[in-house]
Tab-separated table of N, CA and C in Angstrom:
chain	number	residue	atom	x	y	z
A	1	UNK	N	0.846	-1.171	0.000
A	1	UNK	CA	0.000	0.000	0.000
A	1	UNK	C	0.897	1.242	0.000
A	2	UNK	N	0.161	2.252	-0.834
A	2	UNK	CA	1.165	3.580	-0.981
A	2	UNK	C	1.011	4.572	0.544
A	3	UNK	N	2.244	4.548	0.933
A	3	UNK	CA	2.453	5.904	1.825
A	3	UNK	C	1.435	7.155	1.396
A	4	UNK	N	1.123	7.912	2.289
A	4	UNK	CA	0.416	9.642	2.264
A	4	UNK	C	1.458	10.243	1.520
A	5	UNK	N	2.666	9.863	1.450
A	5	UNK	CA	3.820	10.947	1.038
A	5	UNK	C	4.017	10.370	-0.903
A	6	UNK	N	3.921	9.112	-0.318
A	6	UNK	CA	3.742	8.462	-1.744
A	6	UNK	C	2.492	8.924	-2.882
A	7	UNK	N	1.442	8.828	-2.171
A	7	UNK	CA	0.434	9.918	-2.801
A	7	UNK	C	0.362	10.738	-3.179
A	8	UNK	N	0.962	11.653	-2.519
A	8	UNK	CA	1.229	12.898	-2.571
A	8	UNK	C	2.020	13.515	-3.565
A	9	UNK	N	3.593	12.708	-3.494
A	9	UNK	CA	4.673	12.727	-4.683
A	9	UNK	C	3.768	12.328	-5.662
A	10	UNK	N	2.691	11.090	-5.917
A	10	UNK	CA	2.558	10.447	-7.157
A	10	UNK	C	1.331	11.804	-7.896
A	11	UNK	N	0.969	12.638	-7.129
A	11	UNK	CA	-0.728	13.345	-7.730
A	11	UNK	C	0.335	14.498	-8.222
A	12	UNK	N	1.814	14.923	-7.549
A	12	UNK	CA	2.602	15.890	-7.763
A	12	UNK	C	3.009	15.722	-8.653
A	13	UNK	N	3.291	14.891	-9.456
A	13	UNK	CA	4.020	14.206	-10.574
A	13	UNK	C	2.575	14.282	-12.124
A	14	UNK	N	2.502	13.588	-11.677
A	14	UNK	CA	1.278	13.939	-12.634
A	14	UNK	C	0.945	15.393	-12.721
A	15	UNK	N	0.233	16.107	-12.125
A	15	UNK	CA	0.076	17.553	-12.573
A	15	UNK	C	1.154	18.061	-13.035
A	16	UNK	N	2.157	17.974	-12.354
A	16	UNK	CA	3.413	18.976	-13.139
A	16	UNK	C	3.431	18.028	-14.816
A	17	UNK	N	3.331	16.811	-15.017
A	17	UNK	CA	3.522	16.740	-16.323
A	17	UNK	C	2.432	17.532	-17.110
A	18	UNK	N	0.954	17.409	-16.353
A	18	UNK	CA	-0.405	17.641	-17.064
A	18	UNK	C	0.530	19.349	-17.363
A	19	UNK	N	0.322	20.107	-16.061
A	19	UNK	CA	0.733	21.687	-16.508
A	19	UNK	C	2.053	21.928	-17.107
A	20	UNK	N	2.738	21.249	-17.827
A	20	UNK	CA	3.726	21.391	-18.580
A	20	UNK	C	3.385	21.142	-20.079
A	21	UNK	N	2.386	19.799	-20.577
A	21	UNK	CA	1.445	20.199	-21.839
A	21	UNK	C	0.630	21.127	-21.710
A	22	UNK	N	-0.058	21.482	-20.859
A	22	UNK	CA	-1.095	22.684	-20.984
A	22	UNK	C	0.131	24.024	-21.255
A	23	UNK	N	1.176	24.291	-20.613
A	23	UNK	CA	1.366	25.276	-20.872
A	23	UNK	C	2.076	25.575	-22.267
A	24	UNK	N	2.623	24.223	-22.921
A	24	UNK	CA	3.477	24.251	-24.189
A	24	UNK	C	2.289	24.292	-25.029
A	25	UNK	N	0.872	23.591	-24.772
A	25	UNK	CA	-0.842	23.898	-25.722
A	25	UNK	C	-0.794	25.416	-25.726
A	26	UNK	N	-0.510	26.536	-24.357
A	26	UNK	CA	-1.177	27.360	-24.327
A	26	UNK	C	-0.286	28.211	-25.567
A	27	UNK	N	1.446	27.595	-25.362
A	27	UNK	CA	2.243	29.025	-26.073
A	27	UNK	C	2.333	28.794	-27.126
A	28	UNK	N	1.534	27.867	-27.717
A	28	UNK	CA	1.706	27.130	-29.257
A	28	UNK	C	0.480	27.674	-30.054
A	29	UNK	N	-0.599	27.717	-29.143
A	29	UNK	CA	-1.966	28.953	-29.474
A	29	UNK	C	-2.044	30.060	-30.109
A	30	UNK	N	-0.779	30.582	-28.906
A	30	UNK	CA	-0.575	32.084	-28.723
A	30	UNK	C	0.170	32.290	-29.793
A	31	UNK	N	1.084	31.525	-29.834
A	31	UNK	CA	2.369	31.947	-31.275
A	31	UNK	C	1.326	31.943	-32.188
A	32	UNK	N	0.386	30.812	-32.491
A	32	UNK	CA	-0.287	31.322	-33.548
A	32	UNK	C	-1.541	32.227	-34.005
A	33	UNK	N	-1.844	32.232	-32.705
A	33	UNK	CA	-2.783	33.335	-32.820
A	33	UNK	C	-2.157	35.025	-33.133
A	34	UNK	N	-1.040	35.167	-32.716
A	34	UNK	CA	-0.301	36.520	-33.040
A	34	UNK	C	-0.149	35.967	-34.415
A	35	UNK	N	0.570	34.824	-35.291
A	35	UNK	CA	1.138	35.310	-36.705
A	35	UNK	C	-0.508	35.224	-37.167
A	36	UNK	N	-1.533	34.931	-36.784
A	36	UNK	CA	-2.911	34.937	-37.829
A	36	UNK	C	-3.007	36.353	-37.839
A	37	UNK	N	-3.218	36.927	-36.740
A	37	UNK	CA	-3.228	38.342	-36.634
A	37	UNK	C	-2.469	39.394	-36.993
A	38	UNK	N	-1.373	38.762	-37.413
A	38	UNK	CA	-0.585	39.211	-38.212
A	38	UNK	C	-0.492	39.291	-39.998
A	39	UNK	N	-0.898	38.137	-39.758
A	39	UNK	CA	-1.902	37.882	-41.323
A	39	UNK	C	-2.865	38.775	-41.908
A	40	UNK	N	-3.599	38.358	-40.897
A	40	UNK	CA	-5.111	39.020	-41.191
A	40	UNK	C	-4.610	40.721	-41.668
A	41	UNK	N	-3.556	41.053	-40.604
A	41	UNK	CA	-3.415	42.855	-40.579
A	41	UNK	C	-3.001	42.738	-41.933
A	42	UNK	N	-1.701	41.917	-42.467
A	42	UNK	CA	-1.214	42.024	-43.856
A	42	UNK	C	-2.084	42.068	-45.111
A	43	UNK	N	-3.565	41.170	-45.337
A	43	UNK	CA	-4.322	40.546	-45.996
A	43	UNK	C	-5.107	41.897	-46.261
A	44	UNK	N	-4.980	42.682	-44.802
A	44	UNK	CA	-6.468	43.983	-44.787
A	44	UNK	C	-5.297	45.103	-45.764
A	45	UNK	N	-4.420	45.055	-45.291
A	45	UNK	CA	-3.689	46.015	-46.127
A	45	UNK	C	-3.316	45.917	-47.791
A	46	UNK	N	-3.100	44.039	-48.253
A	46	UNK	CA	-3.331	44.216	-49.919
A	46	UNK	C	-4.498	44.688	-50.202
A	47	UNK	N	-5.435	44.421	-48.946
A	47	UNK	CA	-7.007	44.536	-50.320
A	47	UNK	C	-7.233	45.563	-50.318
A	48	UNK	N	-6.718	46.597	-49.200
A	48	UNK	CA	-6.741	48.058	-49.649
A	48	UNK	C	-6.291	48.148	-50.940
A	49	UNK	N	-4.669	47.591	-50.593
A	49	UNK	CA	-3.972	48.542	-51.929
A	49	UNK	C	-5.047	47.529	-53.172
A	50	UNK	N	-5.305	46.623	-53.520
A	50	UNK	CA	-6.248	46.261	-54.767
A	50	UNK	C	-7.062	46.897	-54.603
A	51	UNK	N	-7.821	47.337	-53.962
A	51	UNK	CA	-9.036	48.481	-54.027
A	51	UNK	C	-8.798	49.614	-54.286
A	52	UNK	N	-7.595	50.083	-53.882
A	52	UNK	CA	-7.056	51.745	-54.499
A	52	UNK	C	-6.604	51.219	-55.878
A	53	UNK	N	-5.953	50.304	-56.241
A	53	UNK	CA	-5.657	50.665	-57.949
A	53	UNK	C	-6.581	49.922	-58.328
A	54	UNK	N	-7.652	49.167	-58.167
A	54	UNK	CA	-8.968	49.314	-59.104
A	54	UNK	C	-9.632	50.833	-58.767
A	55	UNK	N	-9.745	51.138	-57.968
A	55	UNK	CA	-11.042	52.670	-57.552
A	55	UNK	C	-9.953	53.780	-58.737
A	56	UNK	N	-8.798	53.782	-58.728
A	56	UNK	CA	-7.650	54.635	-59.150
A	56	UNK	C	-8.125	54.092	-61.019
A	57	UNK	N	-7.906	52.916	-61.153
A	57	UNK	CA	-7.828	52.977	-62.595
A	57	UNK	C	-8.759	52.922	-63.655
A	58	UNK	N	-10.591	52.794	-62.826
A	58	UNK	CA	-11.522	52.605	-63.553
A	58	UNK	C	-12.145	53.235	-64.449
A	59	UNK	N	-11.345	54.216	-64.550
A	59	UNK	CA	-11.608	54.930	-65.708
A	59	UNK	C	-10.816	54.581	-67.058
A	60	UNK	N	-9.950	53.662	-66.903
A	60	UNK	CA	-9.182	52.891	-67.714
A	60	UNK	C	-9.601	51.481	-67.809
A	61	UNK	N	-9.846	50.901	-67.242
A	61	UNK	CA	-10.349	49.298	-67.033
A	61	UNK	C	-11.327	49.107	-66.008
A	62	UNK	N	-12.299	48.310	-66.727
A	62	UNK	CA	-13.374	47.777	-65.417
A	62	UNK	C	-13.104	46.626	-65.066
A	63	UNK	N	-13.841	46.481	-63.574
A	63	UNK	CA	-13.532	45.506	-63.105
A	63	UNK	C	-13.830	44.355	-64.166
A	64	UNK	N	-15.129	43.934	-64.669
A	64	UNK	CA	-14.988	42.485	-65.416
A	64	UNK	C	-13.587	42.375	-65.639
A	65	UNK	N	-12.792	43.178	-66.662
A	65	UNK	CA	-11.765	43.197	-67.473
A	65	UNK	C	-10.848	42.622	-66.730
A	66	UNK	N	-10.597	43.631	-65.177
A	66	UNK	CA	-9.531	42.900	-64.416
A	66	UNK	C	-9.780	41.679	-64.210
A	67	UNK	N	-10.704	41.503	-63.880
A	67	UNK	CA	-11.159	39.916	-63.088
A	67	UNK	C	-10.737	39.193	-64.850
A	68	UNK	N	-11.432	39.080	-65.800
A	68	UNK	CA	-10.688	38.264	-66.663
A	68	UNK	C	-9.378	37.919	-67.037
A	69	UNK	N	-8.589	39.317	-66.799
A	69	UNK	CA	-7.205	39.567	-66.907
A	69	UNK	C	-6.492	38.386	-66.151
A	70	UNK	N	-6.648	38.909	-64.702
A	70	UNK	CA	-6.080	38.170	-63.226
A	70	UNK	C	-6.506	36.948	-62.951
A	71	UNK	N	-8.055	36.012	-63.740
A	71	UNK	CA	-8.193	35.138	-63.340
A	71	UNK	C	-8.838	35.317	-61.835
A	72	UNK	N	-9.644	36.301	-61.615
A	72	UNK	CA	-9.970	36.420	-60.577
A	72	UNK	C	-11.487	36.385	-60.491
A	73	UNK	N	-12.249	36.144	-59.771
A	73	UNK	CA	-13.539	36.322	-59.767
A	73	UNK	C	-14.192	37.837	-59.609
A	74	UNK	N	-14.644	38.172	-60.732
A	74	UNK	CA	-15.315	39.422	-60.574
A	74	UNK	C	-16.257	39.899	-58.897
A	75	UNK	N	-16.889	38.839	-58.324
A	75	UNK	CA	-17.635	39.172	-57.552
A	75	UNK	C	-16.498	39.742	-55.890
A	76	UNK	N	-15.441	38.616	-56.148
A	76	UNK	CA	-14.275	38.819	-55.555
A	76	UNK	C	-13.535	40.264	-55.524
A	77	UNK	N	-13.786	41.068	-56.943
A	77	UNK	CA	-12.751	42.296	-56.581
A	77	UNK	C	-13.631	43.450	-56.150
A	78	UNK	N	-15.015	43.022	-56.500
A	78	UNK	CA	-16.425	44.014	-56.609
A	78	UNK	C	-16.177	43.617	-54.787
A	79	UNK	N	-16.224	42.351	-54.179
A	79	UNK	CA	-16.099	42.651	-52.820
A	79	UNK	C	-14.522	43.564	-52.003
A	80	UNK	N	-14.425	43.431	-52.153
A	80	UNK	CA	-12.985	44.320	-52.467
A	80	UNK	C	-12.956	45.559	-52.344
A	81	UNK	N	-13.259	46.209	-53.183
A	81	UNK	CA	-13.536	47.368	-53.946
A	81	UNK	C	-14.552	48.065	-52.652
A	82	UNK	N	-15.841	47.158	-52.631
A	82	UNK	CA	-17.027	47.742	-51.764
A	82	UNK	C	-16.132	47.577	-50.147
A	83	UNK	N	-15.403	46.939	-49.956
A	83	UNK	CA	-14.947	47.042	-48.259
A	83	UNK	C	-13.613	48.158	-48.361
A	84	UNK	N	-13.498	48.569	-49.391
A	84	UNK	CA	-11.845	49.679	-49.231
A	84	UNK	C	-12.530	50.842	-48.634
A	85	UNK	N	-11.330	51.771	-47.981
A	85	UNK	CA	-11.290	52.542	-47.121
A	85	UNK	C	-11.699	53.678	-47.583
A	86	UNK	N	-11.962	54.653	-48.196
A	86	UNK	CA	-11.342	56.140	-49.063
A	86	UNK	C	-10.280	56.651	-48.754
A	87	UNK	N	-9.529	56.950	-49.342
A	87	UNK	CA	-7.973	57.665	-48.877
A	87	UNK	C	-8.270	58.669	-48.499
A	88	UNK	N	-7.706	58.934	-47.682
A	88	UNK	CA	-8.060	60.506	-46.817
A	88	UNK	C	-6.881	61.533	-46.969
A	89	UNK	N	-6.935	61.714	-48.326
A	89	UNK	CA	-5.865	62.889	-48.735
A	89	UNK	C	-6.061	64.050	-47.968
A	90	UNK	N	-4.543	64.697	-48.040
A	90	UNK	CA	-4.875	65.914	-47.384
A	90	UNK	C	-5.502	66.806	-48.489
A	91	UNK	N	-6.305	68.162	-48.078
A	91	UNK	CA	-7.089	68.611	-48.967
A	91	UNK	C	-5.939	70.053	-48.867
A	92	UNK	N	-6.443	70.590	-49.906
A	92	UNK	CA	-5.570	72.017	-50.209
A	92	UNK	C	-6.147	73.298	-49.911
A	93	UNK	N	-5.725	73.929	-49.071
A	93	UNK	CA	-6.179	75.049	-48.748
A	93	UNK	C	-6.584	75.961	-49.184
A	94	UNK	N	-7.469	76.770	-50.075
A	94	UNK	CA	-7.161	77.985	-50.668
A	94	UNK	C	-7.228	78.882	-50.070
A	95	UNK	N	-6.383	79.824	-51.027
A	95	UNK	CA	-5.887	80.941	-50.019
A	95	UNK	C	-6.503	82.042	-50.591
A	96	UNK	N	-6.751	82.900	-49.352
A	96	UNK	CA	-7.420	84.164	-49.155
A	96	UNK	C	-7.667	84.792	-50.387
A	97	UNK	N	-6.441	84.955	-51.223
A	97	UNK	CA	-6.783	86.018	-52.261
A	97	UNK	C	-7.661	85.186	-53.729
A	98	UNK	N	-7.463	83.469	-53.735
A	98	UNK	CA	-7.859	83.070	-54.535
A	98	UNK	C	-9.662	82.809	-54.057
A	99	UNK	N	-10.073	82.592	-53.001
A	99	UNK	CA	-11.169	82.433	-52.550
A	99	UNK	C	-12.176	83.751	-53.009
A	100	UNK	N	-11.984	84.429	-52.958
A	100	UNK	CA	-12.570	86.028	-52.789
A	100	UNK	C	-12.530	86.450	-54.114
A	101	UNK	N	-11.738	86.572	-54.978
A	101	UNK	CA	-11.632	86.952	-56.639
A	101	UNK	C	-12.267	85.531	-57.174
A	102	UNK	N	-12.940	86.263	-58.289
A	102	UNK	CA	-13.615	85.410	-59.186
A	102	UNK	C	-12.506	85.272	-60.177
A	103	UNK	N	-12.329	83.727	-60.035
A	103	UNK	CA	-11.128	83.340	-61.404
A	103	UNK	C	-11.700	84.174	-62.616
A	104	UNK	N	-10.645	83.865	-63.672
A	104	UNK	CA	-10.905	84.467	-65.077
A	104	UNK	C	-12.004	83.602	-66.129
A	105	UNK	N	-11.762	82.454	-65.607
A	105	UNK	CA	-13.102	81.536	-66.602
A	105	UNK	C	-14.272	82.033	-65.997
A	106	UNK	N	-14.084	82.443	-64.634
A	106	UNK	CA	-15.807	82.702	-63.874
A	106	UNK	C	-16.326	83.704	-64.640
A	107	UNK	N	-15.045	85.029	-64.951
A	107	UNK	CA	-15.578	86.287	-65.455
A	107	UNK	C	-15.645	86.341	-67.267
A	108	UNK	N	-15.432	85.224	-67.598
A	108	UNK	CA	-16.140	85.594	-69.159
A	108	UNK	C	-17.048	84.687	-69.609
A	109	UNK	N	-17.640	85.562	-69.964
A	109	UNK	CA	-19.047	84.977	-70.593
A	109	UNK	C	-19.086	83.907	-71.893
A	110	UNK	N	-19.600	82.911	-72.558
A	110	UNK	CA	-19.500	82.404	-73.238
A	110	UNK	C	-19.866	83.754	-74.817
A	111	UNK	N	-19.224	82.941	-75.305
A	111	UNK	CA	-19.810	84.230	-76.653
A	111	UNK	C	-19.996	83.008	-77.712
A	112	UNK	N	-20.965	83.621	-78.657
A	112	UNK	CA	-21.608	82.545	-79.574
A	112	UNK	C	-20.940	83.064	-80.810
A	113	UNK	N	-20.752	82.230	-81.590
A	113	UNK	CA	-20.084	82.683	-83.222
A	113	UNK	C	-21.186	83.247	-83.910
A	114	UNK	N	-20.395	84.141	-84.448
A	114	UNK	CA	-21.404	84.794	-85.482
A	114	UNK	C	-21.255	84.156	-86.788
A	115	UNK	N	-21.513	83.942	-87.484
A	115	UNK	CA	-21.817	83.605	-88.827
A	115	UNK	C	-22.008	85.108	-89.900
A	116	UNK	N	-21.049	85.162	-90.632
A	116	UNK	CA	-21.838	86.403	-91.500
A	116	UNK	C	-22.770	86.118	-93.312
């Protein structure tokens, strides 16, 4: 029959192995839960940039076109496209003296040809 101390060592033994897989489960999680998230951040940032040079070039190519081009599924870049950000350029100031004067196209009038 096992000793109290024997017990004791034997339930000690066991947990320390149990909490030594749990803790190599927990950091094996974690490592991968940071590179997914790391992913994911990388993944959000191409589909920006594919959404800025489709939004940028559609006046040159539509999407079908790309999607045939790339082998890509049209519905794929149209989702894309609809989740991008707007670029938030800085805007340009105008300045005092241009605000207040009426440019030169404002101040002439169209004139019609005469015919003689």
């Amino acid at each position: 029959m096992a000793t109290t101390d024997d017990i004791v060592r034997r339930v000690e033994e066991a947990d320390s192995a149990r909490s030594a897989r749990r803790a190599k489960a927990a950091l094996l999680v974690g490592e991968f839960a940071h590179e997914r998230a790391a992913v994911l951040q990388r993944l959000g940032e191409i589909e920006q940039q594919i959404g800025d040079a489709i939004f940028d070039n559609n006046d040159v190519i539509a999407v079908e076109e790309l999607a045939a081009f790339t082998d890509t599924p049209t519905a794929e870049l149209e989702q894309i496209v609809g989740a991008r950000k707007p670029n938030r350029g800085r805007r340009k100031r105008r300045s005092a003296a241009s605000s207040s004067a009426p440019s030169t196209a404002d101040s002439i009038a169209p004139q019609e040809n005469e015919t003689p």
